[in-house]
mmCIF file of C-alpha atoms in Angstrom:
data_model
loop_
_atom_site.group_PDB
_atom_site.id
_atom_site.type_symbol
_atom_site.label_atom_id
_atom_site.label_comp_id
_atom_site.label_asym_id
_atom_site.label_seq_id
_atom_site.Cartn_x
_atom_site.Cartn_y
_atom_site.Cartn_z
ATOM 1 C CA MET A 124 130.703 -207.835 114.703
ATOM 2 C CA LEU A 125 132.321 -205.091 116.531
ATOM 3 C CA ASN A 126 128.925 -203.982 116.891
ATOM 4 C CA ALA A 127 127.989 -206.606 119.225
ATOM 5 C CA TYR A 128 130.830 -205.681 121.726
ATOM 6 C CA ALA A 129 129.210 -202.357 122.285
ATOM 7 C CA SER A 130 127.722 -203.374 125.825
ATOM 8 C CA GLY A 131 130.994 -204.895 126.990
ATOM 9 C CA LEU A 132 132.724 -201.864 125.778
ATOM 10 C CA LEU A 133 130.595 -199.580 127.766
ATOM 11 C CA ALA A 134 130.933 -201.105 130.734
ATOM 12 C CA LEU A 135 134.771 -201.140 130.374
ATOM 13 C CA ALA A 136 134.699 -197.461 129.746
ATOM 14 C CA LEU A 137 132.254 -196.456 133.056
ATOM 15 C CA SER A 138 134.938 -198.779 134.975
ATOM 16 C CA LEU A 139 137.663 -196.258 134.253
ATOM 17 C CA PRO A 140 138.107 -193.086 136.475
ATOM 18 C CA GLY A 141 136.769 -190.898 133.556
ATOM 19 C CA SER A 142 136.787 -190.548 129.738
ATOM 20 C CA ALA A 143 139.492 -187.443 129.792
ATOM 21 C CA GLN A 144 141.513 -189.837 131.340
ATOM 22 C CA ALA A 145 141.540 -191.882 128.663
ATOM 23 C CA ALA A 146 142.163 -189.215 126.196
ATOM 24 C CA ASP A 147 145.231 -187.874 128.042
ATOM 25 C CA ALA A 148 148.391 -188.021 125.577
ATOM 26 C CA VAL A 149 150.936 -190.651 126.764
ATOM 27 C CA GLU A 150 154.666 -190.081 127.437
ATOM 28 C CA ASP A 151 156.985 -191.050 124.395
ATOM 29 C CA ARG A 152 158.586 -193.990 126.628
ATOM 30 C CA GLN A 153 155.302 -195.074 127.296
ATOM 31 C CA ARG A 154 154.129 -195.329 123.512
ATOM 32 C CA ALA A 155 157.417 -196.598 122.379
ATOM 33 C CA ALA A 156 156.870 -199.445 124.737
ATOM 34 C CA LEU A 157 153.790 -200.674 123.098
ATOM 35 C CA ALA A 158 153.931 -199.745 119.446
ATOM 36 C CA GLY A 159 154.845 -202.469 117.143
ATOM 37 C CA HIS A 160 152.679 -204.925 114.714
ATOM 38 C CA TYR A 161 150.213 -207.122 116.610
ATOM 39 C CA THR A 162 148.349 -210.537 114.950
ATOM 40 C CA LEU A 163 145.070 -211.734 116.571
ATOM 41 C CA GLN A 164 145.953 -215.425 117.920
ATOM 42 C CA GLY A 165 143.482 -218.070 119.300
ATOM 43 C CA ALA A 166 140.308 -216.810 117.179
ATOM 44 C CA GLY A 167 139.581 -219.586 114.673
ATOM 45 C CA ASP A 168 137.936 -218.245 111.597
ATOM 46 C CA ALA A 169 138.748 -214.552 112.319
ATOM 47 C CA ALA A 170 141.860 -212.906 111.217
ATOM 48 C CA SER A 171 142.863 -209.517 112.614
ATOM 49 C CA GLU A 172 145.982 -207.479 112.497
ATOM 50 C CA LEU A 173 146.884 -204.168 114.657
ATOM 51 C CA LEU A 174 149.482 -201.713 113.693
ATOM 52 C CA LEU A 175 150.284 -199.079 116.606
ATOM 53 C CA LYS A 176 152.503 -196.393 115.362
ATOM 54 C CA PRO A 177 155.000 -194.588 117.636
ATOM 55 C CA ASP A 178 153.593 -191.343 116.525
ATOM 56 C CA GLY A 179 150.086 -192.095 117.789
ATOM 57 C CA ARG A 180 148.343 -193.206 114.767
ATOM 58 C CA PHE A 181 146.866 -196.862 114.371
ATOM 59 C CA GLU A 182 145.688 -199.254 111.485
ATOM 60 C CA PHE A 183 143.198 -202.166 111.992
ATOM 61 C CA THR A 184 141.897 -204.724 110.285
ATOM 62 C CA LEU A 185 139.302 -207.597 111.113
ATOM 63 C CA SER A 186 138.130 -210.121 108.278
ATOM 64 C CA TYR A 187 135.561 -213.232 109.270
ATOM 65 C CA ALA A 188 133.804 -215.070 106.701
ATOM 66 C CA LEU A 189 133.377 -212.355 103.604
ATOM 67 C CA ALA A 190 133.113 -209.538 105.773
ATOM 68 C CA VAL A 191 136.274 -207.072 106.134
ATOM 69 C CA GLU A 192 136.445 -204.187 108.639
ATOM 70 C CA THR A 193 139.106 -201.635 108.698
ATOM 71 C CA ALA A 194 139.702 -198.487 110.707
ATOM 72 C CA SER A 195 142.305 -196.069 111.628
ATOM 73 C CA GLY A 196 143.075 -192.878 113.901
ATOM 74 C CA ARG A 197 144.752 -192.333 117.104
ATOM 75 C CA TRP A 198 145.717 -194.484 120.037
ATOM 76 C CA ASP A 199 146.556 -193.362 123.556
ATOM 77 C CA VAL A 200 147.518 -195.327 127.063
ATOM 78 C CA ALA A 201 145.255 -194.967 129.946
ATOM 79 C CA ALA A 202 146.292 -196.965 132.940
ATOM 80 C CA ASP A 203 147.054 -200.467 132.068
ATOM 81 C CA SER A 204 144.581 -200.445 128.652
ATOM 82 C CA VAL A 205 145.023 -199.079 125.027
ATOM 83 C CA VAL A 206 142.378 -196.732 123.635
ATOM 84 C CA LEU A 207 141.975 -196.659 119.644
ATOM 85 C CA ARG A 208 139.789 -193.851 118.787
ATOM 86 C CA THR A 209 139.056 -193.505 115.160
ATOM 87 C CA GLN A 210 138.966 -190.481 112.965
ATOM 88 C CA SER A 211 135.818 -188.667 112.548
ATOM 89 C CA ALA A 212 133.894 -189.756 109.360
ATOM 90 C CA GLY A 213 134.890 -187.666 105.835
ATOM 91 C CA ALA A 214 138.437 -186.962 107.516
ATOM 92 C CA THR A 215 139.873 -188.806 104.676
ATOM 93 C CA PRO A 216 139.008 -188.280 101.051
ATOM 94 C CA VAL A 217 137.440 -191.232 99.379
ATOM 95 C CA PHE A 218 138.336 -190.060 95.773
ATOM 96 C CA SER A 219 141.298 -188.405 94.747
ATOM 97 C CA LEU A 220 142.736 -187.585 91.045
ATOM 98 C CA ASP A 221 145.828 -190.077 90.284
ATOM 99 C CA ARG A 222 146.445 -189.188 86.653
ATOM 100 C CA SER A 223 145.246 -187.335 83.432
ATOM 101 C CA LEU A 224 145.452 -189.373 80.378
ATOM 102 C CA PRO A 225 145.068 -188.217 76.255
ATOM 103 C CA TRP A 226 141.816 -189.182 74.688
ATOM 104 C CA ASN A 227 142.608 -192.322 72.576
ATOM 105 C CA ALA A 228 140.560 -194.859 70.307
ATOM 106 C CA ASP A 229 139.363 -197.170 73.223
ATOM 107 C CA ALA A 230 137.723 -194.398 74.927
ATOM 108 C CA GLN A 231 136.296 -193.175 71.660
ATOM 109 C CA LYS A 232 134.582 -196.355 71.359
ATOM 110 C CA ARG A 233 133.453 -196.996 74.748
ATOM 111 C CA LEU A 234 132.088 -193.142 74.112
ATOM 112 C CA LEU A 235 130.094 -194.100 70.874
ATOM 113 C CA GLU A 236 128.506 -197.094 72.529
ATOM 114 C CA PHE A 237 127.539 -194.800 75.889
ATOM 115 C CA ALA A 238 126.049 -192.427 73.254
ATOM 116 C CA GLN A 239 123.934 -194.958 71.545
ATOM 117 C CA GLU A 240 122.639 -196.046 75.099
ATOM 118 C CA ARG A 241 121.912 -192.819 76.565
ATOM 119 C CA ARG A 242 119.968 -191.922 72.874
ATOM 120 C CA GLU A 243 117.544 -194.924 73.379
ATOM 121 C CA THR A 244 117.035 -193.576 76.888
ATOM 122 C CA THR A 245 116.731 -189.912 75.404
ATOM 123 C CA ILE A 246 114.204 -191.268 72.711
ATOM 124 C CA GLU A 247 111.988 -192.826 75.289
ATOM 125 C CA GLN A 248 111.764 -189.921 77.434
ATOM 126 C CA ALA A 249 110.977 -187.412 74.367
ATOM 127 C CA CYS A 250 108.018 -189.757 73.162
ATOM 128 C CA GLY A 251 106.938 -191.578 76.123
ATOM 129 C CA PHE A 252 104.639 -193.822 73.900
ATOM 130 C CA VAL A 253 107.726 -195.649 72.251
ATOM 131 C CA LYS A 254 108.735 -196.871 75.649
ATOM 132 C CA THR A 255 105.185 -197.399 76.409
ATOM 133 C CA TYR A 256 104.942 -199.771 73.269
ATOM 134 C CA ARG A 257 108.771 -201.445 73.723
ATOM 135 C CA ASP A 258 107.805 -202.494 77.193
ATOM 136 C CA GLY A 259 104.322 -204.069 76.375
ATOM 137 C CA LEU A 260 106.147 -206.324 73.460
ATOM 138 C CA ALA A 261 109.110 -206.835 76.114
ATOM 139 C CA SER A 262 106.423 -208.578 78.613
ATOM 140 C CA GLY A 263 105.517 -211.021 75.781
ATOM 141 C CA GLU A 264 103.061 -213.435 75.073
ATOM 142 C CA LEU A 265 103.561 -215.486 78.068
ATOM 143 C CA ALA A 266 102.803 -212.862 80.481
ATOM 144 C CA ALA A 267 99.678 -212.411 78.961
ATOM 145 C CA ILE A 268 98.286 -215.969 79.369
ATOM 146 C CA ALA A 269 99.963 -216.716 82.609
ATOM 147 C CA ASP A 270 96.845 -217.251 84.370
ATOM 148 C CA LEU A 271 94.805 -219.317 82.052
ATOM 149 C CA THR A 272 95.779 -222.671 83.484
ATOM 150 C CA GLY A 273 94.039 -226.107 83.810
ATOM 151 C CA PRO A 274 91.888 -227.601 80.754
ATOM 152 C CA ILE A 275 89.910 -225.198 78.724
ATOM 153 C CA ASP A 276 85.995 -225.633 78.752
ATOM 154 C CA PRO A 277 84.654 -226.545 75.366
ATOM 155 C CA ALA A 278 82.125 -223.992 75.397
ATOM 156 C CA ARG A 279 84.470 -221.241 76.281
ATOM 157 C CA ARG A 280 87.037 -222.638 73.980
ATOM 158 C CA ARG A 281 84.139 -222.435 71.168
ATOM 159 C CA GLU A 282 83.681 -218.991 72.035
ATOM 160 C CA ALA A 283 87.249 -217.864 71.794
ATOM 161 C CA GLU A 284 87.487 -219.489 68.196
ATOM 162 C CA ALA A 285 84.221 -217.498 67.066
ATOM 163 C CA SER A 286 85.993 -213.973 68.504
ATOM 164 C CA LEU A 287 89.046 -214.852 67.006
ATOM 165 C CA ALA A 288 88.645 -213.013 63.092
ATOM 166 C CA PRO A 289 87.129 -209.805 64.830
ATOM 167 C CA ALA A 290 90.000 -209.378 67.327
ATOM 168 C CA LEU A 291 92.750 -209.951 64.734
ATOM 169 C CA ALA A 292 90.512 -207.456 62.590
ATOM 170 C CA ALA A 293 90.350 -204.953 65.926
ATOM 171 C CA LEU A 294 94.009 -205.425 66.385
ATOM 172 C CA GLU A 295 95.133 -204.500 62.776
ATOM 173 C CA GLN A 296 92.742 -201.370 63.432
ATOM 174 C CA SER A 297 94.293 -200.666 66.527
ATOM 175 C CA ARG A 298 97.941 -200.742 65.001
ATOM 176 C CA LEU A 299 97.003 -198.484 61.685
ATOM 177 C CA ALA A 300 95.758 -196.017 64.646
ATOM 178 C CA LEU A 301 98.757 -196.138 66.479
ATOM 179 C CA GLU A 302 100.988 -195.565 63.629
ATOM 180 C CA THR A 303 98.954 -192.620 62.764
ATOM 181 C CA ALA A 304 98.974 -191.045 66.255
ATOM 182 C CA ALA A 305 102.796 -192.040 66.112
ATOM 183 C CA ALA A 306 103.506 -190.622 63.152
ATOM 184 C CA THR A 307 102.001 -187.154 63.992
ATOM 185 C CA ALA A 308 103.428 -186.840 67.392
ATOM 186 C CA ILE A 309 106.545 -187.229 66.372
ATOM 187 C CA GLU A 310 106.186 -184.750 63.940
ATOM 188 C CA ALA A 311 105.028 -182.499 66.611
ATOM 189 C CA ARG A 312 108.025 -183.004 68.465
ATOM 190 C CA VAL A 313 110.279 -182.637 65.773
ATOM 191 C CA ARG A 314 108.403 -178.807 65.750
ATOM 192 C CA HIS A 315 108.622 -178.377 69.445
ATOM 193 C CA PRO A 316 111.405 -180.400 70.937
ATOM 194 C CA GLU A 317 110.646 -178.796 74.725
ATOM 195 C CA PRO A 318 107.341 -180.066 75.846
ATOM 196 C CA CYS A 319 105.410 -177.074 75.062
ATOM 197 C CA TRP A 320 102.271 -178.860 72.954
ATOM 198 C CA PRO A 321 100.223 -176.842 70.535
ATOM 199 C CA PRO A 322 96.266 -178.144 70.629
ATOM 200 C CA VAL A 323 96.050 -181.523 69.252
ATOM 201 C CA ALA A 324 96.006 -182.092 65.676
ATOM 202 C CA SER A 325 92.996 -183.590 63.900
ATOM 203 C CA ALA A 326 94.876 -186.486 62.729
ATOM 204 C CA ALA A 327 96.152 -187.620 65.989
ATOM 205 C CA ASP A 328 92.691 -186.935 67.536
ATOM 206 C CA ALA A 329 91.141 -189.193 64.984
ATOM 207 C CA ALA A 330 93.499 -191.909 65.526
ATOM 208 C CA ALA A 331 93.250 -192.003 69.374
ATOM 209 C CA ALA A 332 89.399 -192.010 68.327
ATOM 210 C CA ALA A 333 89.667 -194.710 66.332
ATOM 211 C CA ALA A 334 91.758 -197.093 68.248
ATOM 212 C CA ALA A 335 89.265 -196.649 71.315
ATOM 213 C CA ALA A 336 86.598 -197.522 68.718
ATOM 214 C CA ALA A 337 89.042 -200.909 67.552
ATOM 215 C CA MET A 338 88.915 -201.676 71.296
ATOM 216 C CA ALA A 339 85.693 -201.525 71.661
ATOM 217 C CA ALA A 340 84.540 -203.565 68.991
ATOM 218 C CA ALA A 341 86.614 -206.463 70.192
ATOM 219 C CA ASN A 342 85.037 -206.365 73.334
ATOM 220 C CA GLY A 343 81.654 -206.089 71.842
ATOM 221 C CA ALA A 344 80.671 -202.543 73.472
ATOM 222 C CA GLN A 345 79.949 -199.137 72.094
ATOM 223 C CA PRO A 346 82.753 -196.584 72.537
ATOM 224 C CA PRO A 347 82.589 -194.944 75.777
ATOM 225 C CA PRO A 348 80.636 -191.437 75.381
ATOM 226 C CA ASP A 349 81.933 -188.063 75.914
ATOM 227 C CA GLU A 350 85.570 -189.427 76.750
ATOM 228 C CA ALA A 351 88.172 -186.675 77.216
ATOM 229 C CA ALA A 352 89.927 -185.675 74.358
ATOM 230 C CA PRO A 353 93.655 -186.409 74.346
ATOM 231 C CA ALA A 354 95.560 -182.982 75.808
ATOM 232 C CA ASN A 355 98.183 -183.070 72.429
ATOM 233 C CA GLU A 356 99.718 -185.454 70.102
ATOM 234 C CA MET A 357 101.555 -187.096 72.472
ATOM 235 C CA GLU A 358 99.249 -188.260 74.926
ATOM 236 C CA ALA A 359 97.036 -189.147 71.476
ATOM 237 C CA ALA A 360 99.970 -191.858 70.804
ATOM 238 C CA GLU A 361 100.115 -193.140 74.398
ATOM 239 C CA ARG A 362 96.286 -193.733 74.528
ATOM 240 C CA ALA A 363 96.810 -195.282 70.932
ATOM 241 C CA ALA A 364 100.100 -197.561 72.265
ATOM 242 C CA GLN A 365 97.917 -198.565 75.128
ATOM 243 C CA THR A 366 94.812 -199.378 73.213
ATOM 244 C CA TYR A 367 97.214 -201.433 70.621
ATOM 245 C CA LEU A 368 98.981 -203.392 73.343
ATOM 246 C CA GLN A 369 95.378 -204.103 75.315
ATOM 247 C CA GLN A 370 93.962 -205.603 72.148
ATOM 248 C CA LEU A 371 97.480 -207.736 71.429
ATOM 249 C CA ARG A 372 96.947 -209.054 74.752
ATOM 250 C CA GLN A 373 93.333 -209.861 74.077
ATOM 251 C CA VAL A 374 94.392 -211.550 70.602
ATOM 252 C CA TRP A 375 97.141 -213.703 72.428
ATOM 253 C CA ARG A 376 94.708 -214.562 75.369
ATOM 254 C CA LEU A 377 91.919 -215.904 72.662
ATOM 255 C CA HIS A 378 94.519 -218.003 70.819
ATOM 256 C CA ALA A 379 95.211 -219.650 73.861
ATOM 257 C CA THR A 380 91.982 -220.241 74.860
ATOM 258 C CA ALA A 381 90.890 -221.530 71.359
ATOM 259 C CA GLU A 382 94.068 -223.331 71.902
ATOM 260 C CA ARG A 383 95.481 -222.147 68.677
ATOM 261 C CA PRO A 384 98.948 -221.003 67.486
ATOM 262 C CA THR A 385 98.982 -217.387 67.405
ATOM 263 C CA PRO A 386 99.546 -216.420 63.909
ATOM 264 C CA ASP A 387 102.640 -214.004 62.622
ATOM 265 C CA LEU A 388 101.223 -210.338 63.865
ATOM 266 C CA ARG A 389 102.596 -207.083 61.894
ATOM 267 C CA PRO A 390 104.069 -204.555 64.073
ATOM 268 C CA ALA A 391 103.534 -201.523 64.513
ATOM 269 C CA LYS A 392 106.033 -198.977 62.594
ATOM 270 C CA PHE A 393 107.061 -195.628 63.267
ATOM 271 C CA ASP A 394 110.177 -193.739 63.228
ATOM 272 C CA ALA A 395 111.356 -193.525 66.809
ATOM 273 C CA GLU A 396 114.681 -191.927 65.911
ATOM 274 C CA ARG A 397 112.991 -188.534 65.218
ATOM 275 C CA CYS A 398 111.887 -188.277 68.669
ATOM 276 C CA ALA A 399 115.582 -186.898 69.732
ATOM 277 C CA PRO A 400 118.588 -184.954 67.895
ATOM 278 C CA ALA A 401 121.309 -187.399 66.907
ATOM 279 C CA SER A 402 124.055 -187.231 69.547
ATOM 280 C CA GLU A 403 127.025 -184.920 68.566
ATOM 281 C CA VAL A 404 129.823 -186.901 69.595
ATOM 282 C CA GLY A 405 132.468 -185.632 67.383
ATOM 283 C CA LYS A 406 136.031 -186.315 67.938
ATOM 284 C CA GLY A 407 135.819 -187.233 71.734
ATOM 285 C CA GLY A 408 134.858 -186.612 75.086
ATOM 286 C CA TYR A 409 135.283 -186.980 78.680
ATOM 287 C CA ALA A 410 136.413 -190.245 80.452
ATOM 288 C CA VAL A 411 136.352 -191.081 84.707
ATOM 289 C CA VAL A 412 137.674 -194.191 85.788
ATOM 290 C CA VAL A 413 137.184 -195.210 89.108
ATOM 291 C CA GLY A 414 138.895 -197.920 90.985
ATOM 292 C CA ASP A 415 141.074 -198.941 93.860
ATOM 293 C CA PRO A 416 144.534 -199.742 92.846
ATOM 294 C CA LYS A 417 145.115 -201.462 96.156
ATOM 295 C CA SER A 418 142.718 -204.391 95.423
ATOM 296 C CA GLY A 419 142.530 -203.675 91.699
ATOM 297 C CA ALA A 420 138.768 -203.485 91.677
ATOM 298 C CA ARG A 421 136.873 -200.923 89.822
ATOM 299 C CA ALA A 422 133.764 -199.169 91.190
ATOM 300 C CA GLN A 423 130.302 -199.353 89.728
ATOM 301 C CA GLY A 424 127.245 -197.646 90.447
ATOM 302 C CA ILE A 425 129.223 -194.573 91.500
ATOM 303 C CA GLY A 426 127.207 -191.217 90.671
ATOM 304 C CA VAL A 427 129.102 -189.358 88.084
ATOM 305 C CA GLU A 428 128.277 -185.381 87.324
ATOM 306 C CA PHE A 429 130.335 -183.594 85.047
ATOM 307 C CA ALA A 430 130.141 -179.969 85.559
ATOM 308 C CA TYR A 431 131.096 -177.702 82.727
ATOM 309 C CA SER A 432 132.130 -174.060 82.238
ATOM 310 C CA ASP A 433 128.814 -172.920 80.862
ATOM 311 C CA GLY A 434 126.720 -173.886 83.879
ATOM 312 C CA ARG A 435 125.702 -177.234 82.644
ATOM 313 C CA SER A 436 125.726 -180.757 83.691
ATOM 314 C CA GLU A 437 125.609 -184.213 82.655
ATOM 315 C CA HIS A 438 124.753 -186.956 85.048
ATOM 316 C CA THR A 439 125.984 -190.578 84.809
ATOM 317 C CA GLU A 440 126.973 -193.291 86.784
ATOM 318 C CA THR A 441 130.186 -195.929 86.448
ATOM 319 C CA GLY A 442 129.666 -199.018 84.736
ATOM 320 C CA PRO A 443 131.151 -202.590 85.842
ATOM 321 C CA SER A 444 134.557 -201.387 84.126
ATOM 322 C CA GLY A 445 134.456 -198.341 86.750
ATOM 323 C CA TRP A 446 134.086 -195.859 83.223
ATOM 324 C CA ALA A 447 131.803 -193.064 83.345
ATOM 325 C CA LEU A 448 131.647 -190.777 79.727
ATOM 326 C CA ALA A 449 130.450 -187.213 78.873
ATOM 327 C CA VAL A 450 130.676 -185.479 75.484
ATOM 328 C CA GLN A 451 132.562 -182.408 74.952
ATOM 329 C CA ARG A 452 129.982 -179.242 74.711
ATOM 330 C CA GLU A 453 130.736 -176.669 72.312
ATOM 331 C CA GLY A 454 132.202 -173.681 73.649
ATOM 332 C CA ALA A 455 132.507 -175.048 77.157
ATOM 333 C CA ARG A 456 135.391 -176.536 79.257
ATOM 334 C CA LEU A 457 134.700 -179.277 81.961
ATOM 335 C CA LYS A 458 135.518 -177.676 85.326
ATOM 336 C CA HIS A 459 134.915 -180.777 87.731
ATOM 337 C CA VAL A 460 132.777 -183.492 88.222
ATOM 338 C CA VAL A 461 131.290 -184.554 91.369
ATOM 339 C CA LEU A 462 131.083 -187.932 92.716
ATOM 340 C CA ARG A 463 128.290 -189.572 94.271
ATOM 341 C CA PRO A 464 128.760 -192.849 96.319
ATOM 342 C CA ALA A 465 125.975 -194.871 97.940
ATOM 343 C CA ASP A 466 125.764 -193.815 101.723
ATOM 344 C CA LEU A 467 128.456 -191.182 101.574
ATOM 345 C CA PRO A 468 128.423 -187.446 100.996
ATOM 346 C CA PRO A 469 129.070 -186.493 97.474
ATOM 347 C CA GLN A 470 133.115 -185.266 96.926
ATOM 348 C CA THR A 471 133.930 -182.564 94.052
ATOM 349 C CA VAL A 472 137.230 -183.626 92.330
ATOM 350 C CA ALA A 473 138.719 -180.651 89.991
ATOM 351 C CA LEU A 474 140.004 -181.276 86.627
ATOM 352 C CA ASP A 475 142.158 -179.930 83.979
ATOM 353 C CA GLU A 476 141.380 -181.105 80.598
ATOM 354 C CA GLY A 477 144.398 -179.430 79.101
ATOM 355 C CA ARG A 478 146.151 -182.108 80.874
ATOM 356 C CA GLY A 479 144.149 -185.104 79.406
ATOM 357 C CA ARG A 480 140.589 -186.086 79.201
ATOM 358 C CA ILE A 481 140.865 -189.282 80.659
ATOM 359 C CA PHE A 482 140.921 -188.842 84.440
ATOM 360 C CA ALA A 483 142.026 -191.840 86.795
ATOM 361 C CA ILE A 484 140.308 -191.684 89.982
ATOM 362 C CA THR A 485 141.453 -193.442 93.234
ATOM 363 C CA LEU A 486 138.783 -194.738 95.441
ATOM 364 C CA ASP A 487 140.297 -195.396 98.969
ATOM 365 C CA SER A 488 138.196 -198.311 99.775
ATOM 366 C CA ALA A 489 138.967 -198.261 103.555
ATOM 367 C CA ALA A 490 137.932 -194.672 103.528
ATOM 368 C CA ALA A 491 134.620 -195.654 101.971
ATOM 369 C CA ARG A 492 133.655 -198.413 104.456
ATOM 370 C CA PRO A 493 131.523 -197.526 107.201
ATOM 371 C CA VAL A 494 133.659 -196.960 110.519
ATOM 372 C CA PRO A 495 133.534 -200.418 112.621
ATOM 373 C CA PHE A 496 133.942 -198.310 115.746
ATOM 374 C CA ASP A 497 134.329 -194.879 117.495
ATOM 375 C CA TRP A 498 136.465 -196.414 120.151
ATOM 376 C CA ILE A 499 137.601 -199.217 122.047
ATOM 377 C CA ILE A 500 139.518 -200.190 124.679
ATOM 378 C CA LEU A 501 141.746 -203.358 124.860
ATOM 379 C CA SER A 502 143.605 -204.499 127.910
ATOM 380 C CA GLN A 503 147.188 -206.028 128.563
ATOM 381 C CA GLU A 504 148.003 -209.380 129.592
ATOM 382 C CA ASP A 505 151.354 -210.548 129.773
ATOM 383 C CA GLY A 506 152.451 -208.307 126.635
ATOM 384 C CA ALA A 507 149.432 -208.879 124.895
ATOM 385 C CA LEU A 508 146.188 -206.695 123.885
ATOM 386 C CA ILE A 509 142.905 -208.333 124.281
ATOM 387 C CA MET A 510 139.839 -206.915 123.154
ATOM 388 C CA PRO A 511 136.615 -207.051 124.993
ATOM 389 C CA ASN A 512 134.422 -209.846 123.867
ATOM 390 C CA VAL A 513 136.666 -211.112 121.373
ATOM 391 C CA ARG A 514 137.936 -214.589 121.448
ATOM 392 C CA GLY A 515 141.875 -214.560 120.960
ATOM 393 C CA ARG A 516 144.727 -211.871 121.784
ATOM 394 C CA TYR A 517 146.832 -209.683 120.164
ATOM 395 C CA VAL A 518 150.339 -210.831 120.283
ATOM 396 C CA ARG A 519 152.986 -208.797 119.063
ATOM 397 C CA ASP A 520 155.411 -209.765 116.223
#
């Protein structure tokens, strides 16, 4: 709203003898004559307050519809006008440590839930074929047949019916091939936790070839000649997962075309839990709780980096309840957290775990909001202040 007044403000500023004149300090008696609390009157649905403090500081709020704008800074008097200048961005810290609390049962429960969620992500990162397989199943049968609309041609329906048995057989072959490739890849991951893979094992190679053959057979084609062999077990499992999902979608589509219900299909089984080591939650961790005590609201989506004394760090973000959690590291202490709100510079907050491991962080929502103006000029009229292009008058209480 205030940005719309830029042209009017600029014109008014140019009418002054000079910008330096607006910045000149006023005498105490001049400031005292204007200091006070002002309320916007005659502005319809908009509500605004302006507090001019005798020491030259001001606080400003403007609300309309669902939007709220706030600003603070310094004010001066120039001729018959009041000049408001906001403080530079970043002058007021957005975050500050309120207090530290001892670890408790509620925090431990949240940590266990967080560790389980993080473990699922770790598993999918360690064994990419697991995510491919899960995402493919989650897309579902309806997505696979979404483009099959309108009446089915009888000839096409008979053709689909004749293809059902071979497609189901090929699906079973691709399922077995996926299970073989997955078991080999998981075993390789256990032996080599870091992504430094030895040459592909023959079992995985055979599984990938079997999956490709199953897909080709279902489509009535010959396997592609001289296809590049997978580089390692994980790639072989990824190919097998993609082949299985392609064949599964084909089975869904054939049954929809034949107007037959899809039978219960055996899912592929593999021990995905072995892809990543179990989470070492132990007896506790660290928690950061971010919120604005003035509004009582918790801050969601704030990036949080937990930095440890051994040079390592963990990255997460605050959830709907404002909590972000991390596990304790053996032989290391938590040094600080780096908070990364959207569209604002990151801020480091030093922590002392000797005082507790639950850290209540205060969010200054006003400092986090974009500044609505750099400067603005209000004219005086009959003891009231008038902002250019703003309907109504600021009247002192």
